Coordinates of C-alpha atoms in Angstrom, one line a residue:
Chain A
X1 CA 75.7 107.7 44.6
X2 CA 79.2 106.4 44.5
X3 CA 81.7 107.8 46.9
X4 CA 85.4 108.0 46.3
X5 CA 88.1 107.5 48.9
X6 CA 91.8 107.9 48.8
X7 CA 93.8 105.2 50.4
X8 CA 97.2 106.3 51.5
X9 CA 99.7 103.6 52.5
X10 CA 102.5 104.1 55.0
X11 CA 105.3 101.8 56.1
X12 CA 106.0 103.2 59.5
X13 CA 103.7 103.7 62.5
X14 CA 105.4 107.0 63.5
X15 CA 104.9 108.5 60.1
X16 CA 101.3 107.2 60.1
X17 CA 100.7 109.0 63.5
X18 CA 102.0 112.2 62.2
X19 CA 100.0 111.9 59.0
X20 CA 96.8 111.3 61.0
X21 CA 97.5 114.4 63.0
X22 CA 98.2 116.5 59.9
X23 CA 95.2 115.2 58.1
X24 CA 92.9 116.0 61.0
X25 CA 94.5 119.5 61.3
X26 CA 93.7 120.1 57.6
X27 CA 90.1 119.1 58.2
X28 CA 90.0 116.1 56.0
X29 CA 87.7 113.4 57.2
X30 CA 89.5 110.1 58.0
X31 CA 87.1 107.3 57.2
X32 CA 89.3 104.5 58.6
X33 CA 92.8 103.4 59.4
X34 CA 94.1 99.9 58.9
X35 CA 97.1 98.7 60.9
X36 CA 98.8 95.3 61.3
X37 CA 99.1 95.9 65.1
X38 CA 97.7 98.3 67.7
X39 CA 99.4 101.7 67.4
X40 CA 99.5 103.3 70.8
X41 CA 97.7 106.6 70.8
X42 CA 96.2 106.2 67.4
X43 CA 92.6 106.4 68.7
X44 CA 93.4 109.7 70.5
X45 CA 95.1 111.1 67.4
X46 CA 92.0 110.2 65.3
X47 CA 89.7 111.7 67.9
X48 CA 87.8 108.5 68.5
X49 CA 85.4 108.4 71.5
X50 CA 86.6 106.2 74.4
X51 CA 85.1 102.7 74.6
X52 CA 82.2 102.0 76.9
X53 CA 82.9 98.3 77.0
X54 CA 84.2 98.5 80.6
X55 CA 80.9 100.1 81.8
X56 CA 78.9 97.4 80.0
X57 CA 81.1 94.8 81.6
X58 CA 80.5 96.2 85.1
X59 CA 76.7 96.0 84.5
X60 CA 77.0 92.4 83.2
X61 CA 78.9 91.6 86.4
X62 CA 76.0 93.0 88.4
X63 CA 73.6 90.8 86.4
X64 CA 75.8 87.8 87.1
X65 CA 75.9 88.6 90.8
X66 CA 72.1 89.0 90.9
X67 CA 71.6 85.8 89.0
X68 CA 73.8 83.8 91.3
X69 CA 72.2 85.2 94.4
X70 CA 68.7 84.6 93.1
X71 CA 69.6 81.0 91.9
X72 CA 71.2 79.9 95.2
X73 CA 68.5 81.6 97.3
X74 CA 65.8 79.9 95.3
X75 CA 67.4 76.4 95.2
X76 CA 69.0 76.2 98.6
X77 CA 66.8 78.4 100.8
X78 CA 63.3 78.6 99.3
X79 CA 62.7 75.5 97.3
X80 CA 64.2 72.8 99.4
X81 CA 65.9 74.0 102.5
X82 CA 67.2 70.7 103.7
X83 CA 69.9 70.2 106.3
X84 CA 73.1 69.3 104.6
X85 CA 75.9 68.7 107.1
X86 CA 74.5 71.2 109.5
X87 CA 74.7 74.2 107.3
X88 CA 72.1 76.8 108.3
X89 CA 69.6 77.0 105.4
X90 CA 67.2 79.2 107.3
X91 CA 68.0 82.4 105.4
X92 CA 70.3 83.4 102.6
X93 CA 72.6 85.5 104.8
X94 CA 73.1 82.7 107.3
X95 CA 74.5 80.4 104.7
X96 CA 76.1 83.0 102.5
X97 CA 79.8 82.2 102.9
X98 CA 79.1 78.9 101.2
X99 CA 77.6 80.7 98.2
X100 CA 80.3 83.3 97.8
X101 CA 82.5 81.2 95.5
X102 CA 79.5 80.7 93.2
X103 CA 78.5 84.4 93.4
X104 CA 82.1 85.4 92.6
X105 CA 82.5 83.0 89.7
X106 CA 79.2 83.8 88.1
X107 CA 79.9 87.6 88.4
X108 CA 83.2 87.1 86.5
X109 CA 81.7 84.7 84.0
X110 CA 78.9 87.1 83.1
X111 CA 81.1 90.1 83.1
X112 CA 83.7 88.4 80.9
X113 CA 81.6 86.5 78.4
X114 CA 78.9 89.1 77.8
X115 CA 81.5 91.7 77.4
X116 CA 83.3 89.6 74.8
X117 CA 80.1 89.0 72.9
X118 CA 79.3 92.7 73.1
X119 CA 82.6 93.4 71.6
X120 CA 82.0 90.9 68.7
X121 CA 78.6 92.5 68.1
X122 CA 79.7 96.0 68.2
X123 CA 82.7 95.4 66.0
X124 CA 80.7 93.1 63.7
X125 CA 82.9 90.1 64.0
X126 CA 81.8 86.6 63.5
X127 CA 82.9 83.3 61.8
X128 CA 82.3 83.4 58.0
X129 CA 82.3 87.1 58.1
X130 CA 83.8 88.5 54.9
X131 CA 87.1 90.3 55.6
X132 CA 87.0 94.0 54.9
X133 CA 90.6 94.3 54.2
X134 CA 91.4 97.0 51.5
X135 CA 94.9 95.8 51.0
X136 CA 96.5 92.6 52.1
X137 CA 99.7 94.3 53.1
X138 CA 98.0 96.0 56.0
X139 CA 98.0 92.8 58.0
X140 CA 101.7 92.4 57.6
X141 CA 103.8 95.5 57.4
X142 CA 101.8 98.4 55.9
X143 CA 99.5 101.0 57.4
X144 CA 96.6 102.4 55.4
X145 CA 94.7 105.6 55.9
X146 CA 91.4 106.0 54.1
X147 CA 90.3 109.6 53.5
X148 CA 87.0 110.7 52.0
X149 CA 87.1 112.7 48.7
X150 CA 84.8 115.7 48.2
X151 CA 85.7 116.9 44.6
X152 CA 89.2 117.6 45.8
X153 CA 90.9 114.5 44.5
X154 CA 94.1 116.1 43.2
X155 CA 94.6 118.4 46.1
X156 CA 94.0 115.6 48.6
X157 CA 96.4 113.2 47.0
X158 CA 99.1 115.8 46.8
X159 CA 98.5 116.5 50.5
X160 CA 98.7 112.9 51.5
X161 CA 101.9 112.4 49.4
X162 CA 103.5 115.1 51.5
X163 CA 102.6 113.4 54.7
X164 CA 105.0 110.5 53.8
X165 CA 102.7 108.1 52.0
X166 CA 104.5 105.4 50.0
X167 CA 101.5 104.8 47.8
X168 CA 98.3 106.6 47.0
X169 CA 95.2 104.8 45.6
X170 CA 91.9 106.3 44.6
X171 CA 89.2 103.8 45.2
X172 CA 85.5 103.8 44.2
X173 CA 83.4 102.7 47.2
X174 CA 79.8 101.6 47.0
Chain B
X1 CA 114.1 120.6 98.6
X2 CA 111.0 120.2 100.7
X3 CA 110.5 122.4 103.8
X4 CA 108.0 121.3 106.4
X5 CA 105.3 124.0 106.9
X6 CA 105.0 125.3 110.4
X7 CA 101.3 124.6 110.3
X8 CA 102.0 120.9 109.8
X9 CA 104.5 120.9 112.6
X10 CA 102.1 122.6 115.0
X11 CA 99.4 120.2 113.9
X12 CA 101.5 117.1 114.6
X13 CA 102.6 118.5 118.0
X14 CA 99.0 119.1 118.9
X15 CA 98.1 115.5 117.9
X16 CA 101.0 114.2 120.0
X17 CA 100.0 116.2 123.0
X18 CA 96.3 115.5 122.8
X19 CA 97.1 111.8 122.2
X20 CA 99.4 111.7 125.2
X21 CA 96.7 113.2 127.4
X22 CA 94.3 110.6 126.1
X23 CA 96.7 107.8 126.8
X24 CA 97.5 109.1 130.2
X25 CA 93.8 109.5 131.1
X26 CA 93.1 106.0 130.0
X27 CA 95.8 104.6 132.2
X28 CA 94.8 106.6 135.2
X29 CA 91.1 105.8 134.9
X30 CA 91.7 102.0 134.5
X31 CA 90.5 100.2 137.6
X32 CA 93.2 99.1 140.1
X33 CA 91.4 96.5 142.2
X34 CA 88.5 94.1 142.0
X35 CA 86.6 96.6 144.3
X36 CA 86.8 99.2 141.5
X37 CA 85.5 96.6 139.1
X38 CA 82.6 95.8 141.4
X39 CA 81.6 99.5 141.4
X40 CA 81.8 99.6 137.6
X41 CA 79.7 96.5 137.2
X42 CA 77.2 97.8 139.7
X43 CA 76.9 101.1 137.9
X44 CA 76.4 99.2 134.7
X45 CA 73.9 96.9 136.3
X46 CA 71.8 99.9 137.6
X47 CA 71.6 101.1 134.0
X48 CA 70.2 97.8 132.9
X49 CA 67.6 95.4 134.2
X50 CA 70.4 93.4 135.8
X51 CA 70.1 95.5 139.0
X52 CA 67.6 93.0 140.3
X53 CA 70.1 90.1 140.2
X54 CA 72.6 92.0 142.2
X55 CA 70.1 92.5 145.0
X56 CA 68.9 88.9 144.9
X57 CA 72.5 87.9 145.3
X58 CA 72.9 89.7 148.6
X59 CA 69.6 88.5 150.0
X60 CA 70.5 84.8 149.9
X61 CA 73.5 85.5 152.0
X62 CA 74.1 82.3 154.0
X63 CA 73.2 79.1 152.3
X64 CA 75.7 76.5 151.0
X65 CA 75.6 77.8 147.4
X66 CA 76.7 81.2 148.4
X67 CA 80.3 80.3 149.0
X68 CA 80.5 78.8 145.5
X69 CA 78.7 81.7 144.0
X70 CA 80.9 84.1 145.9
X71 CA 84.1 82.4 144.5
X72 CA 82.6 82.5 141.0
X73 CA 81.8 86.1 141.4
X74 CA 85.3 86.9 142.6
X75 CA 86.7 85.1 139.6
X76 CA 84.4 87.0 137.3
X77 CA 85.6 90.3 138.9
X78 CA 89.2 89.3 138.4
X79 CA 88.5 88.4 134.8
X80 CA 86.9 91.8 134.1
X81 CA 89.6 93.6 136.1
X82 CA 92.2 92.0 133.8
X83 CA 90.3 93.0 130.7
X84 CA 89.9 96.6 131.9
X85 CA 93.5 96.9 132.9
X86 CA 94.5 95.6 129.5
X87 CA 92.4 98.2 127.7
X88 CA 94.8 101.1 127.7
X89 CA 97.7 98.8 126.9
X90 CA 95.8 97.1 124.1
X91 CA 94.8 100.5 122.7
X92 CA 98.5 101.6 122.7
X93 CA 99.6 98.3 121.3
X94 CA 97.2 98.4 118.3
X95 CA 98.0 101.9 117.4
X96 CA 101.8 101.3 117.8
X97 CA 101.8 98.1 115.6
X98 CA 99.5 99.7 113.1
X99 CA 101.7 102.7 112.3
X100 CA 104.9 100.7 112.5
X101 CA 103.5 98.2 110.0
X102 CA 102.4 101.0 107.7
X103 CA 105.9 102.1 107.3
X104 CA 107.0 98.5 107.0
X105 CA 104.4 98.1 104.2
X106 CA 105.8 101.1 102.4
X107 CA 109.3 99.6 102.8
X108 CA 108.2 96.3 101.3
X109 CA 106.5 98.2 98.4
X110 CA 109.7 100.2 97.9
X111 CA 111.8 97.1 97.8
X112 CA 109.5 95.5 95.3
X113 CA 109.7 98.6 93.1
X114 CA 113.5 98.4 93.2
X115 CA 113.6 94.7 92.4
X116 CA 110.9 94.9 89.7
X117 CA 112.9 97.7 88.1
X118 CA 109.6 99.6 87.8
X119 CA 109.8 102.4 85.3
X120 CA 107.1 104.5 86.8
X121 CA 107.9 104.7 90.5
X122 CA 111.5 106.2 90.9
X123 CA 110.0 109.7 91.1
X124 CA 108.2 108.5 94.2
X125 CA 111.2 106.8 95.9
X126 CA 112.0 109.7 98.2
X127 CA 108.4 109.9 99.3
X128 CA 108.6 106.2 100.1
X129 CA 111.8 106.7 102.0
X130 CA 110.3 109.5 103.9
X131 CA 107.5 107.3 105.0
X132 CA 109.8 104.5 106.0
X133 CA 111.8 107.0 108.1
X134 CA 109.1 106.3 110.7
X135 CA 110.2 102.6 111.0
X136 CA 113.2 103.1 113.3
X137 CA 111.2 105.2 115.7
X138 CA 108.0 103.2 115.5
X139 CA 109.8 99.9 115.8
X140 CA 111.8 101.1 118.8
X141 CA 108.6 102.2 120.6
X142 CA 107.0 99.0 119.7
X143 CA 109.9 96.9 121.0
X144 CA 109.7 98.8 124.3
X145 CA 106.0 97.8 124.4
X146 CA 107.0 94.2 123.8
X147 CA 109.6 94.3 126.6
X148 CA 107.1 95.8 129.0
X149 CA 104.7 93.0 128.2
X150 CA 107.5 90.4 128.8
X151 CA 108.2 92.1 132.1
X152 CA 104.5 91.6 133.1
X153 CA 103.5 95.2 133.1
X154 CA 100.3 94.1 131.3
X155 CA 98.4 90.9 130.5
X156 CA 98.2 91.3 126.7
X157 CA 99.9 87.9 126.2
X158 CA 98.2 85.4 128.3
X159 CA 100.9 82.7 127.7
X160 CA 103.4 84.9 129.6
X161 CA 101.6 83.9 132.8
X162 CA 104.1 81.5 134.5
X163 CA 101.2 79.8 136.4
X164 CA 99.8 78.5 133.1
X165 CA 102.8 76.4 132.4
X166 CA 103.4 75.2 135.9
X167 CA 102.0 71.6 136.3
X168 CA 101.5 72.2 140.0
X169 CA 99.2 75.2 139.5
X170 CA 95.4 74.9 139.3
X171 CA 95.7 77.2 136.2
X172 CA 98.0 74.8 134.4
X173 CA 97.3 74.8 130.6
X174 CA 98.5 71.7 128.9
X175 CA 98.2 73.3 125.4
X176 CA 100.3 76.3 126.3
X177 CA 102.8 74.0 128.0
X178 CA 103.2 72.2 124.7
X179 CA 104.1 75.5 122.9
X180 CA 106.6 76.6 125.6
X181 CA 109.5 75.9 123.3
X182 CA 108.3 78.6 120.9
X183 CA 106.2 80.9 123.1
X184 CA 108.6 81.9 125.9
X185 CA 109.5 85.5 126.6
X186 CA 113.2 85.3 125.8
X187 CA 113.0 83.6 122.5
X188 CA 110.1 85.9 121.6
X189 CA 112.0 89.0 122.4
X190 CA 115.1 87.9 120.6
X191 CA 113.0 87.1 117.5
X192 CA 111.4 90.5 117.7
X193 CA 114.8 92.2 118.0
X194 CA 116.2 90.2 115.0
X195 CA 113.2 91.2 112.8
X196 CA 113.3 94.8 113.7
X197 CA 117.0 95.2 113.3
X198 CA 116.9 93.4 110.0
X199 CA 114.2 95.7 108.6
X200 CA 115.9 98.8 109.9
X201 CA 119.2 97.7 108.4
X202 CA 117.7 97.4 105.0
X203 CA 116.0 100.7 105.3
X204 CA 119.2 102.4 106.4
X205 CA 121.4 101.0 103.7
X206 CA 118.9 101.4 100.8
X207 CA 118.4 105.0 101.7
X208 CA 122.2 105.5 102.0
X209 CA 122.8 103.9 98.6
X210 CA 120.0 105.8 97.0
X211 CA 121.5 109.1 98.1
X212 CA 125.0 107.9 97.2
X213 CA 123.7 107.0 93.7
X214 CA 122.8 110.7 93.2
X215 CA 126.5 111.7 93.4
X216 CA 128.0 108.6 91.8
X217 CA 129.5 108.4 88.3
X218 CA 128.3 104.8 87.6
X219 CA 125.4 102.6 88.7
X220 CA 127.2 100.6 91.4
X221 CA 125.0 101.9 94.1
X222 CA 121.9 101.2 92.1
X223 CA 123.0 97.6 91.6
X224 CA 123.8 97.3 95.3
X225 CA 120.3 98.5 96.1
X226 CA 118.9 96.0 93.7
X227 CA 120.7 93.2 95.4
X228 CA 119.9 94.2 99.0
X229 CA 116.3 94.8 98.1
X230 CA 116.0 91.2 96.7
X231 CA 117.7 89.9 99.9
X232 CA 115.4 92.0 102.0
X233 CA 112.3 90.7 100.3
X234 CA 113.3 87.1 101.1
X235 CA 114.1 88.1 104.7
X236 CA 110.9 90.1 104.9
X237 CA 108.5 87.4 103.9
X238 CA 109.9 85.0 106.4
X239 CA 110.0 87.5 109.2
X240 CA 106.7 89.0 108.4
X241 CA 105.0 85.6 108.7
X242 CA 106.7 84.9 112.0
X243 CA 106.1 88.4 113.2
X244 CA 102.3 88.0 112.7
X245 CA 102.4 84.8 114.8
X246 CA 104.4 86.4 117.5
X247 CA 102.8 89.8 117.9
X248 CA 99.3 89.2 116.8
X249 CA 98.3 85.6 116.7
X250 CA 99.9 84.8 120.0
X251 CA 97.4 87.0 121.9
X252 CA 95.0 84.0 121.1
X253 CA 97.6 81.3 121.9
X254 CA 95.0 78.5 121.6
X255 CA 94.1 79.4 118.1
X256 CA 96.1 79.2 114.9
X257 CA 95.6 79.8 111.2
X258 CA 98.0 79.0 108.4
X259 CA 97.3 82.0 106.1
X260 CA 97.4 84.5 109.0
X261 CA 100.8 85.9 108.0
X262 CA 99.6 86.7 104.5
X263 CA 96.4 88.2 105.8
X264 CA 98.3 90.5 108.1
X265 CA 100.7 91.4 105.3
X266 CA 97.8 92.3 102.9
X267 CA 96.4 94.5 105.6
X268 CA 99.4 96.6 106.2
X269 CA 100.7 96.5 102.7
X270 CA 97.6 98.2 101.4
X271 CA 97.7 100.7 104.2
X272 CA 101.4 101.5 103.3
X273 CA 100.5 102.0 99.7
X274 CA 97.6 104.2 100.6
X275 CA 99.8 106.3 102.8
X276 CA 102.3 106.6 99.9
X277 CA 99.5 107.8 97.7
X278 CA 98.2 110.3 100.3
X279 CA 101.6 111.8 101.1
X280 CA 102.3 112.1 97.4
X281 CA 99.0 113.9 96.8
X282 CA 99.8 116.2 99.7
X283 CA 103.2 117.1 98.5
X284 CA 101.9 117.4 94.9
X285 CA 99.2 119.8 96.1
X286 CA 101.9 121.9 97.8
X287 CA 103.9 122.0 94.5
X288 CA 106.8 119.9 95.5
X289 CA 106.6 117.0 93.1
X290 CA 107.1 118.5 89.7
X291 CA 107.4 115.3 87.8
X292 CA 104.6 113.4 89.4
X293 CA 101.6 113.4 87.1
X294 CA 98.1 111.8 87.3
X295 CA 99.5 108.6 85.7
X296 CA 101.6 108.0 88.8
X297 CA 98.7 108.7 91.0
X298 CA 96.6 106.4 88.9
X299 CA 99.1 103.6 89.3
X300 CA 99.1 104.0 93.1
X301 CA 95.3 104.0 93.1
X302 CA 95.4 100.8 91.1
X303 CA 97.6 99.2 93.8
X304 CA 95.2 100.5 96.5
X305 CA 92.3 98.9 94.6
X306 CA 94.0 95.6 93.8
X307 CA 95.5 95.0 97.3
X308 CA 92.2 95.9 98.9
X309 CA 90.6 93.1 96.9
X310 CA 93.6 90.9 97.8
X311 CA 93.1 91.6 101.5
X312 CA 89.4 90.7 101.1
X313 CA 90.3 87.5 99.4
X314 CA 92.5 86.5 102.3
X315 CA 90.0 87.7 104.9
X316 CA 87.3 85.7 103.4
X317 CA 89.4 82.6 102.7
X318 CA 90.4 82.5 106.4
X319 CA 86.9 83.2 107.6
X320 CA 85.0 80.9 105.2
X321 CA 87.3 77.9 105.7
X322 CA 86.9 78.1 109.5
X323 CA 83.2 78.8 109.3
X324 CA 82.6 76.0 106.8
X325 CA 84.3 73.2 108.8
X326 CA 83.2 74.7 112.1
X327 CA 85.8 72.8 114.2
X328 CA 85.2 74.0 117.8
X329 CA 88.8 74.6 118.7
X330 CA 89.3 77.1 115.9
X331 CA 85.9 78.5 115.3
X332 CA 85.8 80.2 118.7
X333 CA 88.0 82.9 117.2
X334 CA 85.2 84.0 114.9
X335 CA 82.4 83.3 117.3
X336 CA 83.7 85.9 119.8
X337 CA 84.3 88.3 117.0
X338 CA 80.8 88.0 115.5
X339 CA 79.1 88.0 118.8
X340 CA 81.0 90.7 120.6
X341 CA 82.5 92.7 117.7
X342 CA 79.8 92.5 115.1
X343 CA 79.9 96.0 113.8
X344 CA 83.7 96.3 113.7
X345 CA 84.1 92.8 112.3
X346 CA 81.7 93.3 109.4
X347 CA 82.0 97.0 109.2
X348 CA 85.7 96.6 108.2
X349 CA 84.7 94.5 105.2
X350 CA 82.6 97.4 104.0
X351 CA 85.4 99.9 104.6
X352 CA 88.2 97.7 103.3
X353 CA 86.4 96.1 100.4
X354 CA 83.0 97.3 99.3
X355 CA 83.7 101.1 99.5
X356 CA 87.2 101.1 97.8
X357 CA 86.0 98.5 95.3
X358 CA 83.1 100.6 94.1
X359 CA 85.0 103.9 94.2
X360 CA 88.3 102.9 92.7
X361 CA 87.0 100.6 90.0
X362 CA 86.5 103.7 87.8
X363 CA 89.5 104.8 85.8
X364 CA 88.6 108.5 85.9
X365 CA 88.1 108.4 89.7
X366 CA 91.6 107.0 90.2
X367 CA 93.0 110.4 89.0
X368 CA 90.8 112.7 91.1
X369 CA 92.5 113.9 94.3
X370 CA 89.5 114.2 96.6
X371 CA 88.2 110.8 95.6
X372 CA 91.5 109.2 96.4
X373 CA 91.8 111.0 99.7
X374 CA 88.4 109.9 100.7
X375 CA 89.0 106.3 99.7
X376 CA 92.4 106.4 101.4
X377 CA 91.0 107.7 104.7
X378 CA 88.3 105.0 104.6
X379 CA 90.9 102.3 103.8
X380 CA 93.2 103.4 106.6
X381 CA 90.5 103.6 109.2
X382 CA 89.3 100.2 108.0
X383 CA 92.6 98.6 108.5
X384 CA 93.0 100.2 111.9
X385 CA 89.7 98.5 112.7
X386 CA 91.2 95.3 111.2
X387 CA 94.1 95.4 113.7
X388 CA 91.7 96.4 116.4
X389 CA 89.7 93.2 115.6
X390 CA 92.8 91.1 115.7
X391 CA 94.1 92.3 119.1
X392 CA 91.1 93.4 121.2
X393 CA 88.9 90.3 121.5
X394 CA 91.7 88.3 123.1
X395 CA 92.9 91.1 125.4
X396 CA 89.8 93.1 126.5
X397 CA 87.0 90.8 125.2
X398 CA 83.5 92.3 125.4
X399 CA 84.9 95.3 127.3
X400 CA 86.0 96.9 124.0
X401 CA 85.1 100.4 123.2
X402 CA 86.7 103.0 120.9
X403 CA 87.0 105.6 123.5
X404 CA 89.6 108.1 124.8
X405 CA 92.3 105.6 125.2
X406 CA 92.0 104.2 121.7
X407 CA 91.6 107.5 120.0
X408 CA 94.3 109.1 122.1
X409 CA 96.8 106.3 121.1
X410 CA 95.8 106.7 117.5
X411 CA 96.3 110.5 117.5
X412 CA 99.6 110.2 119.4
X413 CA 101.1 107.8 116.8
X414 CA 99.5 109.8 113.9
X415 CA 101.2 113.0 115.2
X416 CA 104.5 111.2 115.6
X417 CA 104.2 109.6 112.2
X418 CA 103.4 113.0 110.5
X419 CA 106.3 114.7 112.3
X420 CA 108.9 112.1 111.6
X421 CA 107.8 111.5 108.0
X422 CA 107.7 115.1 106.9
X423 CA 110.9 115.9 108.8
X424 CA 112.6 113.1 107.0
X425 CA 111.3 114.4 103.6
X426 CA 113.2 117.7 104.2
X427 CA 116.5 115.8 104.5
X428 CA 117.0 115.0 100.8
X429 CA 115.8 116.3 97.4
X430 CA 112.5 114.8 96.4
X431 CA 113.8 113.7 93.1
X432 CA 116.5 111.0 92.8
X433 CA 119.1 112.3 90.3
X434 CA 120.9 109.3 88.8
X435 CA 118.5 106.5 89.0
X436 CA 118.7 104.6 85.7
X437 CA 114.9 104.7 85.4
X438 CA 114.4 108.3 86.5
X439 CA 114.0 109.7 83.0
X440 CA 111.4 107.0 82.1
X441 CA 109.7 107.7 85.4
X442 CA 109.5 111.5 84.7
X443 CA 107.8 110.9 81.4
X444 CA 105.6 108.1 82.7
X445 CA 102.3 108.3 81.1
X446 CA 99.4 105.8 81.2

């Protein structure tokens, strides 16, 4: 089954924001919006769910802290507890201040890198990935809103024209 | 205009009176002579297994050792007497400096907001000015305490003992004698006066200019405030550092640490911001701050979170560096704290770091009033304990206790603080009128 979408192009982010709000009010489903730069408040206007990346990052940080603690405890306390310059290697807590810089850095390292990788995976971004850009102008100075068509092509394109679109395209998607 | 509720007024008076009673009791009940100390020690010994030693001591009355042992015992009694006599003074001193520095921290935050031309905070300027209204009173009381110390009413500052710098005396301390050019009562008091006057002058004029700006037809007063705020911040950072050596580090005159000034700063800066947040929440809940929204609160909470972590960074940096190198002359500072103040010393890390870190890391929590109040109370108590840990080990040693004297002092200054701050808030409208950033601040949204 082939699905049709209407791509409405705008040349101003304020007009785009109003168009998004009107389109949502009229209960047309917005498939996607392409913008050259982040438009503040667009996600709220589109009704997108908030990101959970920060929660993931917090958990990755906990993993990093646990890893650092386990690693230093195993190496410095359990495996070979030798006396290095009089540092007390009898238990982890006794020598902990010396491990804190490592614990801190690994927490940050895990939290940052794993979150970035999560972001790449969730947004399906990788080298050699084929760009999904519907119109090259959206990376420079145009904004594009893609709305699904359900046998209401004429009505929908008239509606979008009224919201200030500078160009309307009907595209077959497969 | 804000009007102070009669309930709040009565509450602060009750705190002041209860606090005064506690302070008075702690001074009256402090031992006067070594004989009193002997009784206290005996009472303590009976409670413990040490009772045996005391009796054995008496039994061996007349041999050669006893004279020496007797002298040693007398010396011990004198030592404990000094510690116990210091206790009410130290309790007063910790509470006085803590509340004075809270308002100084709020003043520094206010100056930074002015200089940074922050667009979010002008709606909170009058709240900050209200909190800094405590500074003249608090610093006057604190200065009186310093003068009393210099006049030898107490032994908080051991370097003030003239015997220690007298080469003829058996108590002569060569190290202190080497610092006499800096650590002497007159120079110390003059420095204190200069710092306190400087801070108060900035507070006075920035408030005056801010009120004048309301009625002005141009931004001249705003610009004036910008300039004096920048000047104040330079003055502040120099005097703050010296202040921390003079009033806090010098109770341990044999010890020194280079990042101490920053550490003290972080402690009272976060307390000041926390108090700003809590007063704002209170006034907001009473319906006085129309234009303050959850985004303003959120920003304050972010500062509480960030500066708490900053404090921890400095606390740990100071601790770890000294722990790691373990040089005897500086490590004693932490040895006494870990051995005699274990719970307060590590408990404050939990209160000042772990708790606020886990609570305030969540964006949604930073907008919930009761979460912020809870976090704020813990942060403030934690930083009181921080100042307690800085002063007490050198002044009362292992005789510390958070008892009537300490709580009384805390309640007295809390009552005074509430009374002065909320009275000052009634003196001017809570919204600055002609601040160039006020419109942006009213519509601040994060």
